[in-house]
XYZ file of C-alpha atoms in Angstrom:
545
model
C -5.332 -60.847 -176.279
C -8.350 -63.115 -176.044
C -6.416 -66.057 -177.021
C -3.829 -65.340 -174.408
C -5.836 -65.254 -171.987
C -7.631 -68.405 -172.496
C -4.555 -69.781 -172.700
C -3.367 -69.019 -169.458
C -6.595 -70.047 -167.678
C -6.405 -73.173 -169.465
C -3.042 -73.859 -168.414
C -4.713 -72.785 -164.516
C -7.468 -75.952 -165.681
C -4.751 -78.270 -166.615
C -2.563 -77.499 -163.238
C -6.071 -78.485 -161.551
C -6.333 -82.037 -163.559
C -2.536 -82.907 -163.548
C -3.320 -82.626 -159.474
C -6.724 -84.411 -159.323
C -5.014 -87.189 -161.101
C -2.268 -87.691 -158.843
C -4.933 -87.825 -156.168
C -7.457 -89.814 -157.760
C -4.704 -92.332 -159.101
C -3.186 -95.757 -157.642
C -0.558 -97.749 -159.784
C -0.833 -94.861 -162.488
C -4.340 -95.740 -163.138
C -7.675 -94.128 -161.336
C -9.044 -95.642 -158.453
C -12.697 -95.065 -158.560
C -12.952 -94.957 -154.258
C -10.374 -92.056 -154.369
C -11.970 -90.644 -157.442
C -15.456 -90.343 -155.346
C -13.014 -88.756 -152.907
C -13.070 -85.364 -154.957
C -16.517 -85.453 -157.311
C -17.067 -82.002 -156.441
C -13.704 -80.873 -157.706
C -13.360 -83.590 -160.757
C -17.482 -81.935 -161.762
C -16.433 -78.284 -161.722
C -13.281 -79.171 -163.545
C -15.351 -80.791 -166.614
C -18.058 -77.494 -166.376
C -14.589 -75.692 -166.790
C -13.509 -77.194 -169.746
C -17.029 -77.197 -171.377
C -17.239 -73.703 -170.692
C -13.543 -72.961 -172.180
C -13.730 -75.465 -175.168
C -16.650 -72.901 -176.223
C -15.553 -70.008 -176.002
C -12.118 -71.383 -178.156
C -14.737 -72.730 -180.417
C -15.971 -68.717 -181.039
C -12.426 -67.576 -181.158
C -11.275 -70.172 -184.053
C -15.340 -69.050 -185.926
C -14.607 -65.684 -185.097
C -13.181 -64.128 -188.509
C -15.920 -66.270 -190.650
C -18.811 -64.594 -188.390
C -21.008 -61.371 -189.124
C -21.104 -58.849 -186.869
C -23.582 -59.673 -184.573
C -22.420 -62.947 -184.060
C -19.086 -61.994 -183.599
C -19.978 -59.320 -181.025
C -22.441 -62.146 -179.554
C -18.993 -64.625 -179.224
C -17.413 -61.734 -177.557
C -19.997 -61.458 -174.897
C -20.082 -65.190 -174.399
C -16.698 -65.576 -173.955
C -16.369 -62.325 -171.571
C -19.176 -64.197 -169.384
C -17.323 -67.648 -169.764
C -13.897 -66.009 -168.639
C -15.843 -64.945 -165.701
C -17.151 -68.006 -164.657
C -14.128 -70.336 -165.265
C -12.081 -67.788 -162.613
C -14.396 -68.063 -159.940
C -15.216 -71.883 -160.482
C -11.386 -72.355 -160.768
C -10.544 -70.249 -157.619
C -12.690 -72.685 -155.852
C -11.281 -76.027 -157.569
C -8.024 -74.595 -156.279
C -9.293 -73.777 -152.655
C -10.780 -77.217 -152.450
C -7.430 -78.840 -153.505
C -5.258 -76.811 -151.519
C -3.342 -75.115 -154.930
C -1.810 -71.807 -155.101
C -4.329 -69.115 -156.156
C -1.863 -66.989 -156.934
C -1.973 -67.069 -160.735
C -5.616 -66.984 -160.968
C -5.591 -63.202 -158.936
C -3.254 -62.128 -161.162
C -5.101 -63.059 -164.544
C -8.167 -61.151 -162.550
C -5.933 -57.785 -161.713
C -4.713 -58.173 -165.650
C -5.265 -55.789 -168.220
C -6.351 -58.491 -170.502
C -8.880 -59.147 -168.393
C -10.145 -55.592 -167.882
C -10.126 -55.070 -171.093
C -12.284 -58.227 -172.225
C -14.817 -57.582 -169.294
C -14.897 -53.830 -170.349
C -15.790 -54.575 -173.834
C -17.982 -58.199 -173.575
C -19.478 -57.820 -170.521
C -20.482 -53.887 -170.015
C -24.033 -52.963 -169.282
C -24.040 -50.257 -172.565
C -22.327 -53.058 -174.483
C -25.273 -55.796 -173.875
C -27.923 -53.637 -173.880
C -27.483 -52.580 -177.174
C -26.242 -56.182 -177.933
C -30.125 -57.334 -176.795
C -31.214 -54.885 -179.127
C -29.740 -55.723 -181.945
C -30.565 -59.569 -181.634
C -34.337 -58.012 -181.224
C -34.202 -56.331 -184.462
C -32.665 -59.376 -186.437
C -35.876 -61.748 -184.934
C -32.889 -64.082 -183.471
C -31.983 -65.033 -186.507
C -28.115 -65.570 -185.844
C -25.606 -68.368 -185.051
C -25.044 -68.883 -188.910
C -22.340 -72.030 -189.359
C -20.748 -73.304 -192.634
C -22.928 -75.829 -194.105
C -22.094 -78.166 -197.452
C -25.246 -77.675 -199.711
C -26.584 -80.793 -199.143
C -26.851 -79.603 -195.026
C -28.170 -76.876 -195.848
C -31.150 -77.608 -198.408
C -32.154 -80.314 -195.832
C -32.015 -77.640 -193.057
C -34.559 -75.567 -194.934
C -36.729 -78.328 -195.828
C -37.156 -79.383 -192.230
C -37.384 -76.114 -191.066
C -40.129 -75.409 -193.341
C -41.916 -78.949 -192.526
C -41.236 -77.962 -188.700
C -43.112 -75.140 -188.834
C -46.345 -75.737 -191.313
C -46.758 -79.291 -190.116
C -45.041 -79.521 -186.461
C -45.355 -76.765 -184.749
C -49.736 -76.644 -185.643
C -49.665 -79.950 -183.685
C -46.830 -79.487 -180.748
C -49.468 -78.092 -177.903
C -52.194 -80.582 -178.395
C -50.007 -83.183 -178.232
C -48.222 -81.583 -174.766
C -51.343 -80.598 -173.223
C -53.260 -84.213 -174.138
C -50.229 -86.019 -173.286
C -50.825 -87.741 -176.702
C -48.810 -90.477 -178.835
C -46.848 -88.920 -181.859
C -49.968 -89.612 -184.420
C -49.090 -90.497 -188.105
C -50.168 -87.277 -189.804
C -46.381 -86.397 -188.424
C -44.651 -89.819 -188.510
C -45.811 -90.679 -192.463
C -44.096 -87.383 -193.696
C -40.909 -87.933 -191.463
C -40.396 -91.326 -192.997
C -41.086 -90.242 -196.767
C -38.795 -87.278 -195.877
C -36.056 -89.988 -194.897
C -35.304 -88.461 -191.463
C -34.760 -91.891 -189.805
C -32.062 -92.679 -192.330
C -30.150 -89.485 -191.888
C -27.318 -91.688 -190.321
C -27.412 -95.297 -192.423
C -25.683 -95.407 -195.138
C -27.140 -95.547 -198.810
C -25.436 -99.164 -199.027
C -27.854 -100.025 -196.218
C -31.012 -98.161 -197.557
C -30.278 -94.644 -195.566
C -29.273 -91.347 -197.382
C -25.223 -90.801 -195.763
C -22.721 -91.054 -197.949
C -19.530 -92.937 -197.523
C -18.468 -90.380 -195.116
C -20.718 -89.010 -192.059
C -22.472 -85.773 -192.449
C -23.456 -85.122 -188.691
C -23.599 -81.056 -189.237
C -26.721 -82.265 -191.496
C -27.834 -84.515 -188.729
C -27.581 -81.959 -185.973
C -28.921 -79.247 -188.425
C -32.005 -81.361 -189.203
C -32.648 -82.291 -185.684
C -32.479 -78.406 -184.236
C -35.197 -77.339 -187.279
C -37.333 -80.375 -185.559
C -36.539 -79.662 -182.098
C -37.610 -76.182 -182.235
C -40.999 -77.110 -183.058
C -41.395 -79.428 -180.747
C -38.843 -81.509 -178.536
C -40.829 -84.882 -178.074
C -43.136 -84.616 -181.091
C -40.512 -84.632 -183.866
C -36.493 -83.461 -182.957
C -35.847 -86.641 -180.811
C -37.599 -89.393 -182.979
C -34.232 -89.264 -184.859
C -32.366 -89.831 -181.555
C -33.085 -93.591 -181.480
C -32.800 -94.997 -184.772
C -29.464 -93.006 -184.298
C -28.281 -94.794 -181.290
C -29.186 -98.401 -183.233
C -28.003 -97.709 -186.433
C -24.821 -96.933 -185.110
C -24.452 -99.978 -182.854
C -25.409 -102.035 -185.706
C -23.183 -100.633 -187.770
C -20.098 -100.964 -185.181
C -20.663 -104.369 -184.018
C -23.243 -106.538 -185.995
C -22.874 -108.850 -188.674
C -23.206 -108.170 -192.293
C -26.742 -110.294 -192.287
C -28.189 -108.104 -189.508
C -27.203 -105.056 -191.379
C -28.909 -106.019 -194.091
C -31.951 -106.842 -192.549
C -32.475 -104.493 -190.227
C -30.690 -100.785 -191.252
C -32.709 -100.337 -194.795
C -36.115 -101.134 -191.666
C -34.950 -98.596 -189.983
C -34.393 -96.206 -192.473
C -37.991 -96.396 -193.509
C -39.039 -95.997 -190.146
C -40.551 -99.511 -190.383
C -40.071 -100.438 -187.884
C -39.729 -97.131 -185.237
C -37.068 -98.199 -182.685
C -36.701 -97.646 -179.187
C -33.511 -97.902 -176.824
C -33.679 -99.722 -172.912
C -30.615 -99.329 -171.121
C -31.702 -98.003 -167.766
C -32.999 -100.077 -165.104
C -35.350 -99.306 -161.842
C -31.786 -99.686 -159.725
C -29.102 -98.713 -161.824
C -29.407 -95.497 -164.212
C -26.474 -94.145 -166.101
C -24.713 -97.091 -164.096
C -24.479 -99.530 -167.460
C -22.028 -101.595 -166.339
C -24.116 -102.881 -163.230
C -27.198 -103.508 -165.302
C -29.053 -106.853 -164.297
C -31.700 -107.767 -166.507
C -31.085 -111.324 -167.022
C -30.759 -113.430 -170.412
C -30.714 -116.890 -169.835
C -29.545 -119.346 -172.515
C -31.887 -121.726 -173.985
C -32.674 -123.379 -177.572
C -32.574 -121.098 -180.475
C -32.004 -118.065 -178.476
C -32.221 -116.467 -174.848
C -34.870 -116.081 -172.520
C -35.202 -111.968 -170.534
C -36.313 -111.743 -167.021
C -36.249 -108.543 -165.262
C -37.258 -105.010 -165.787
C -36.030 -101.913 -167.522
C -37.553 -98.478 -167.191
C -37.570 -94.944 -168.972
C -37.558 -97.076 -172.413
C -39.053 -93.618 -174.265
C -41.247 -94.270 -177.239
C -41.532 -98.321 -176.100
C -45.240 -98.081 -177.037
C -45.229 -97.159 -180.769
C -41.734 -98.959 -181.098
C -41.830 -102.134 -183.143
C -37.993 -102.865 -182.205
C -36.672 -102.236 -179.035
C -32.342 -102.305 -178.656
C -32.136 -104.251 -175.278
C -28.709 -104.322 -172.990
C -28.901 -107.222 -171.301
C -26.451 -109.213 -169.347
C -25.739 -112.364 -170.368
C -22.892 -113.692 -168.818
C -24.179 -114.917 -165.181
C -20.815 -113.976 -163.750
C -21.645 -110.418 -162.443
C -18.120 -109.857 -161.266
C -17.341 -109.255 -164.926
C -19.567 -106.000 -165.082
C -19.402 -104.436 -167.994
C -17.791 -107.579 -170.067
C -21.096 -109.810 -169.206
C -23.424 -107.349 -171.335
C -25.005 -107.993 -174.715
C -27.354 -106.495 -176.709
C -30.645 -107.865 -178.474
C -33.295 -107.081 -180.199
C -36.370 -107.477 -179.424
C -39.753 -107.468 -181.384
C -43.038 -106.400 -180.413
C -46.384 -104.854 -182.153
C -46.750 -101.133 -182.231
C -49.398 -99.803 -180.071
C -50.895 -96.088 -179.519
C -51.709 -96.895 -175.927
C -49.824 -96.233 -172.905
C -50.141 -99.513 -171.674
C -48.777 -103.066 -173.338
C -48.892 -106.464 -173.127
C -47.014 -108.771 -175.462
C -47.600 -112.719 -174.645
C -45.850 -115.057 -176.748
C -47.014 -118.680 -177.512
C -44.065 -119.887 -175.197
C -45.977 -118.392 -172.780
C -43.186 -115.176 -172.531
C -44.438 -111.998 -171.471
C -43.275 -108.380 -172.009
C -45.187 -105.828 -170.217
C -45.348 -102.087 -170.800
C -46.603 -98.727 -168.936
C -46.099 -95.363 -169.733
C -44.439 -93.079 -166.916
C -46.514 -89.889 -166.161
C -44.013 -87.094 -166.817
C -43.972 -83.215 -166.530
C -42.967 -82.743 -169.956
C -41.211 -84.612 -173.241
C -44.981 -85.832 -173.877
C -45.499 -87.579 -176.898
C -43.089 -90.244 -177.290
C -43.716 -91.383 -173.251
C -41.158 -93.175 -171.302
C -42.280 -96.678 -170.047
C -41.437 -99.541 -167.341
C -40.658 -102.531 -169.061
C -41.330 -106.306 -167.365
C -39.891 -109.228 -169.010
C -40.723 -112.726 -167.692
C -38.950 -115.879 -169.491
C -39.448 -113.420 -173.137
C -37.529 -115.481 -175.759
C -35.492 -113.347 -178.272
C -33.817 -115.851 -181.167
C -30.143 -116.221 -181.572
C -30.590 -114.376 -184.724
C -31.358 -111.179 -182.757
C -28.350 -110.784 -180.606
C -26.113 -108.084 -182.011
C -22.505 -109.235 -183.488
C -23.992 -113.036 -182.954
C -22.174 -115.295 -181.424
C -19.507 -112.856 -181.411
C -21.295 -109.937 -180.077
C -21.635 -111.708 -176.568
C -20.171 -109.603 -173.941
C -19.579 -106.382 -176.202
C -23.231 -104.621 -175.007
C -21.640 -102.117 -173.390
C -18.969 -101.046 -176.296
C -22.002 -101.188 -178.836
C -23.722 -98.835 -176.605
C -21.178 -96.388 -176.475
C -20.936 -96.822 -179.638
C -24.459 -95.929 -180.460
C -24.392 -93.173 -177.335
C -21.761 -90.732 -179.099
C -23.901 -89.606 -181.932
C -26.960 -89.780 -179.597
C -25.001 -87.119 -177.449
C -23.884 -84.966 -180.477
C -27.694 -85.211 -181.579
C -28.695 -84.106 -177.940
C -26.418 -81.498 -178.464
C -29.009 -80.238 -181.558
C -31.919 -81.018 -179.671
C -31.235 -78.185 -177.255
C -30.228 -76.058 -179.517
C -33.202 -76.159 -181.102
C -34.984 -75.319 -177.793
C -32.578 -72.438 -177.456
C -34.021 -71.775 -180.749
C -37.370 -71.380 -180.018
C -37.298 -70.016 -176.521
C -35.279 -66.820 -177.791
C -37.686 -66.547 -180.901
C -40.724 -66.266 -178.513
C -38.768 -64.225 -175.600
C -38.139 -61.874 -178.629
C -41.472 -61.823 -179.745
C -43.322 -61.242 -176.316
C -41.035 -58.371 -175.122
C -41.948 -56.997 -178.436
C -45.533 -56.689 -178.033
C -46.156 -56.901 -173.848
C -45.723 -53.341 -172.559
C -44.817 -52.555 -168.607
C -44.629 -49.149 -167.323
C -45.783 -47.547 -170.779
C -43.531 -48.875 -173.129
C -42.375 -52.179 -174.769
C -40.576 -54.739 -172.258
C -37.619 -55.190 -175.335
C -36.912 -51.428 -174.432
C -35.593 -52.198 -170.936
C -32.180 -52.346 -170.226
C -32.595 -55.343 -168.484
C -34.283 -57.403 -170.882
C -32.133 -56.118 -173.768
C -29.119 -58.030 -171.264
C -30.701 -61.218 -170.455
C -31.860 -61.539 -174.271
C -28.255 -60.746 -175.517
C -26.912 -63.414 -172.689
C -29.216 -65.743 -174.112
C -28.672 -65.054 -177.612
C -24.569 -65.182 -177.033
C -25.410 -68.790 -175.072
C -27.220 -70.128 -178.378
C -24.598 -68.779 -180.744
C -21.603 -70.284 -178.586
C -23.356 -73.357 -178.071
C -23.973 -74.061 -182.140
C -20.053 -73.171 -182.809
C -19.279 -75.595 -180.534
C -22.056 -78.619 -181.517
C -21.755 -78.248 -185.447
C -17.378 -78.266 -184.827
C -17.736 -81.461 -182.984
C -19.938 -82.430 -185.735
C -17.149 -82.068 -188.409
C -14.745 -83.548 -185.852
C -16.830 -87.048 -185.506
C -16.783 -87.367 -189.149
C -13.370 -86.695 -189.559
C -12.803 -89.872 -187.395
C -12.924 -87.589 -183.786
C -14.222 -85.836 -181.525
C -15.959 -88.529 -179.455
C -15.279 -87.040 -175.917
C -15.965 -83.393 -177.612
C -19.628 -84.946 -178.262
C -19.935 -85.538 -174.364
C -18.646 -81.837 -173.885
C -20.856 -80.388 -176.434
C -24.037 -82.119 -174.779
C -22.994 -81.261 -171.104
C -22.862 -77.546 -172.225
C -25.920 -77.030 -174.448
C -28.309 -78.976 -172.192
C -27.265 -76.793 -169.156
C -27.561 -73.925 -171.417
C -31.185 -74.417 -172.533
C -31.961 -74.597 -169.408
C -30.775 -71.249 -168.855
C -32.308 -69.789 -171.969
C -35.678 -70.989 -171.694
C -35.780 -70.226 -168.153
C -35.012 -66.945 -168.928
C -37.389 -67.017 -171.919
C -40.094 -67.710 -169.414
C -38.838 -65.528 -166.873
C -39.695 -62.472 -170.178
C -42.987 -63.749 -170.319
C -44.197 -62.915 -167.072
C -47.120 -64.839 -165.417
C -47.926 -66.039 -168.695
C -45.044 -67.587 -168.997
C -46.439 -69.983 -166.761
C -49.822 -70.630 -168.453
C -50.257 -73.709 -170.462
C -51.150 -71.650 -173.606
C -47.439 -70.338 -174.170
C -45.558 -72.345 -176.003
C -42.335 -71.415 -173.656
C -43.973 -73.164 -171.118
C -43.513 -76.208 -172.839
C -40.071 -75.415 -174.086
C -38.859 -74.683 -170.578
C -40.555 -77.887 -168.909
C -38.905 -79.662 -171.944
C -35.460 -78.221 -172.185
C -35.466 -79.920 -167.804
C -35.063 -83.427 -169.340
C -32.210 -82.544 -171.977
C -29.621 -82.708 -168.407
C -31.220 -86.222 -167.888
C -31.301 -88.528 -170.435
C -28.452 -89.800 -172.741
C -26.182 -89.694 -170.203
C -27.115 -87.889 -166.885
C -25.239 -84.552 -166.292
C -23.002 -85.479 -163.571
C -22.657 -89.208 -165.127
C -21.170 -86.879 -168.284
C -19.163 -84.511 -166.364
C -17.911 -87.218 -163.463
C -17.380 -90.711 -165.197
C -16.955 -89.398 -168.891
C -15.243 -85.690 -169.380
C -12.998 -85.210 -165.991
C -12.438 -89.213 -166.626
C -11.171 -88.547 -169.542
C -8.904 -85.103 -168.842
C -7.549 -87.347 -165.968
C -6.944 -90.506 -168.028
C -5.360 -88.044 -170.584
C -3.190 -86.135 -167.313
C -1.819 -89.943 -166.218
C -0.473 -90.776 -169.300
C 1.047 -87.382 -170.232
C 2.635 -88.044 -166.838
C 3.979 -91.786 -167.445
């Protein structure tokens, strides 16, 4: 029944893309003026198929799950049926379609029947309180033995050696100090995605479910502390690995495997964010290598960084966009400081200074000034060949950067449900327990159903990339679980009370956190405009050749 009537509101979606390509299209390809023409529509249409892509995810988990987390699917896809309808109705208003077949799935007894059973107010009350009793310990995935050993050593290193450390370094705004660095590297954690060839610990195929099972135990200790230090040594491994040559492999993967040196990644610029293709920092030919003038900015973890993956354009032609960028390397000490200055003896300068944020403390984000900084021929990805293919090698590096995202909020979700759990426990309102309300027992189950949805869909796309897929899934899975940890820890906080807005709580820091997840690695309408509805509308034109 379920199935059906997924089905049927998919086929509603695909009526909406098969129209926003015809109207977004010129010469059967998509004009990007008449494609800004309907960003509202093309947004909702990629929240759509976020939303329904999740909930088939729970349907095709459904018979391996336990009971909880099968009744926790149910309820998530109840809500996501829900959602889709009215977010459709209006796609459909906006584009002057027939509603017609969207009332009628509403007046359905399919539909009545899943809203009476995943959606009721007896039905997610008593959801809440069974997720209370298990301690929100649910959202159990198939994991190869390998996955799951490292899972439970990372857990277990998250929470005797992470978490005792995640509020100092929040509420000091402190560097990540050594005491958690040292272990990370003898624990191989930058590595997780270099193969053993190259010094890392994957095996001649991928295992991302490891890599996004490792970097949820981390991130639900602490986001910027320890579950995104993998993110960047991700991002260059896996340009490296796409586009550079077999010397550069070999000298630089088995580095950052050991964590020796920690890498950062400097896309963005003051003027253009998730806008790669216009990037302008300059690199300017000259003997033995190039010479970098301009700025970058939000270069997170710059500071400690000893190698730093810069896009750069260096094709002086800036009607070639995308085509002109390359990508280099650049060296630099480490430093603890929020400030930097690197002077060469060319007299090259690269400047550094940490941006004052509200949260993701510990790795800090910093504005980056080049002036005439010479980086060596050696140091430009793919060498002579890798001129002009910056922009592939980023995407390259940016899919399992988004598929790691995707673990980084789950771990938030994680954490923020743990602690909701645990404060509605013990915090009593009106002479009894706040986990004893109806109401709490619903928002707890909604959250809880949110998580478990979420981590179908994340570790499915994980199995997906390594089976050669799944790269626009990866976009899909990081649009959905970033929105939905903000939901989650919002509501976590929400539990709490006033405290939930005192320093001292940790859910303080996992909702301020979970706020940046939307943001970085893609923004969330860069995702959802240029990348998923792109894609479903790319995918609608040629279906339609």
């Amino acid at each position: 029944m379920t199935r059906e009537l997924l089905g049927r509101i998919g086929d509603e979606l695909e009526h909406a893309v098969a129209t926003l390509a015809a109207r977004c299209a010129h010469d059967g390809r998509i004009d990007p003026a008449l494609a800004d023409e309907h960003q509202l529509a093309s947004y909702e249409v990629a929240v759509v198929h976020a939303d329904l892509l999740a909930a088939q995810s729970c349907l095709a988990g459904h018979e391996r799950m336990g009971e909880l987390d099968r009744d926790l699917a149910t309820a998530f896809v109840a809500e996501s049926v829900v959602t889709s309808l009215g977010r459709l109705e209006e796609i459909h208003a906006g584009l002057g379609l027939d509603t017609g077949e969207l009332l009628a799935i509403r007046a359905s007894d399919d539909f009545a029947e899943l809203r009476s059973k995943g959606a009721s107010p007896a039905f997610l009350s008593d959801l809440g309180e069974r997720v209370v009793e298990h301690d929100g310990e649910l959202g159990a995935v198939e994991l190869d033995e390998m996955a799951a050993m490292a899972a439970e050593g990372f857990s277990r290193f998250a929470r005797d050696v992470v978490a005792p450390l995640a509020e100092d370094i929040h509420r000091k705004d402190l560097t990540v100090p050594e005491s958690l660095l040292q272990p990370m590297r003898e624990m191989g954690v930058f590595g997780l995605s270099i193969p053993e060839a190259y010094g890392g610990s994957a095996g001649e195929r991928e295992n991302t479910p490891l890599m996004i099972a490792v970097t949820e135990a981390l991130s639900e200790a602490s986001l910027a502390a320890a579950g995104s230090l993998i993110t960047r040594p991700e991002i260059l491994a896996r340009a490296l690995l796409a586009g550079g040559t077999e010397e550069q492999k070999r000298e630089w993967l088995p580095r950052i495997a050991a964590g020796d040196p920690l890498c950062a990644i400097s896309i963005t610029e003051p003027d253009y964010g998730s806008d790669v293709a216009s990037l302008a920092l300059r690199g300017t030919k000259t003997e033995g290598g190039w010479l970098l003038n301009g700025a970058k900015t939000w270069c997170t973890f710059a500071g400690k960084a000893g190698l730093l993956m810069v896009v750069t354009r260096t094709d002086p032609d800036r009607s070639k966009g995308h085509r002109g960028l390359s990508v280099l390397l650049v060296e630099k000490p480490s430093v603890e400081g929020h400030e930097f200055l690197v002077e060469q003896d060319g007299g090259g300068t690269l400047k550094g200074k940490a941006i004052p944020t509200i949260g993701y403390r510990g790795m800090h984000s910093f504005d980056l000034a080049f002036e005439d900084f010479f980086v060596p021929d050696a140091n430009v990805i793919g060498g002579e060949e890798g001129l002009g293919r910056g922009f592939y090698l980023t995407m390259a590096g940016m899919t399992g950067g988004r598929i790691q995202t995707a673990g980084r909020a789950l771990g938030l979700m994680r954490a923020s449900l743990k602690a909701a759990i645990a404060y509605a426990r013990e915090r009593k309102v009106f002479g009894q327990p706040l986990a004893e309300y109806q109401l709490t027992q619903v928002k707890i189950a909604k959250m809880a159903a949110r998580y478990v949805a979420c981590r179908q869909l994340a570790f499915d796309v994980g199995r997906r990339l390594d089976e050669g897929g799944g790269s626009g899934e990866a976009s899909v899975a990081k649009l959905i679980s970033c929105r939905s940890a903000e939901t989650v820890s919002r509501e976590a906080l929400q539990i709490h009370g006033g405290m939930g807005y005192a320093e001292e709580m940790p859910v303080s820091r996992y909702w301020i956190d979970a706020r940046v997840l939307s943001i970085f690695e893609g923004a969330e309408e860069t995702l959802a405009l240029k990348v998923i509805a792109r894609g479903l509308i790319d995918a609608a034109l040629k279906q339609g050749a």
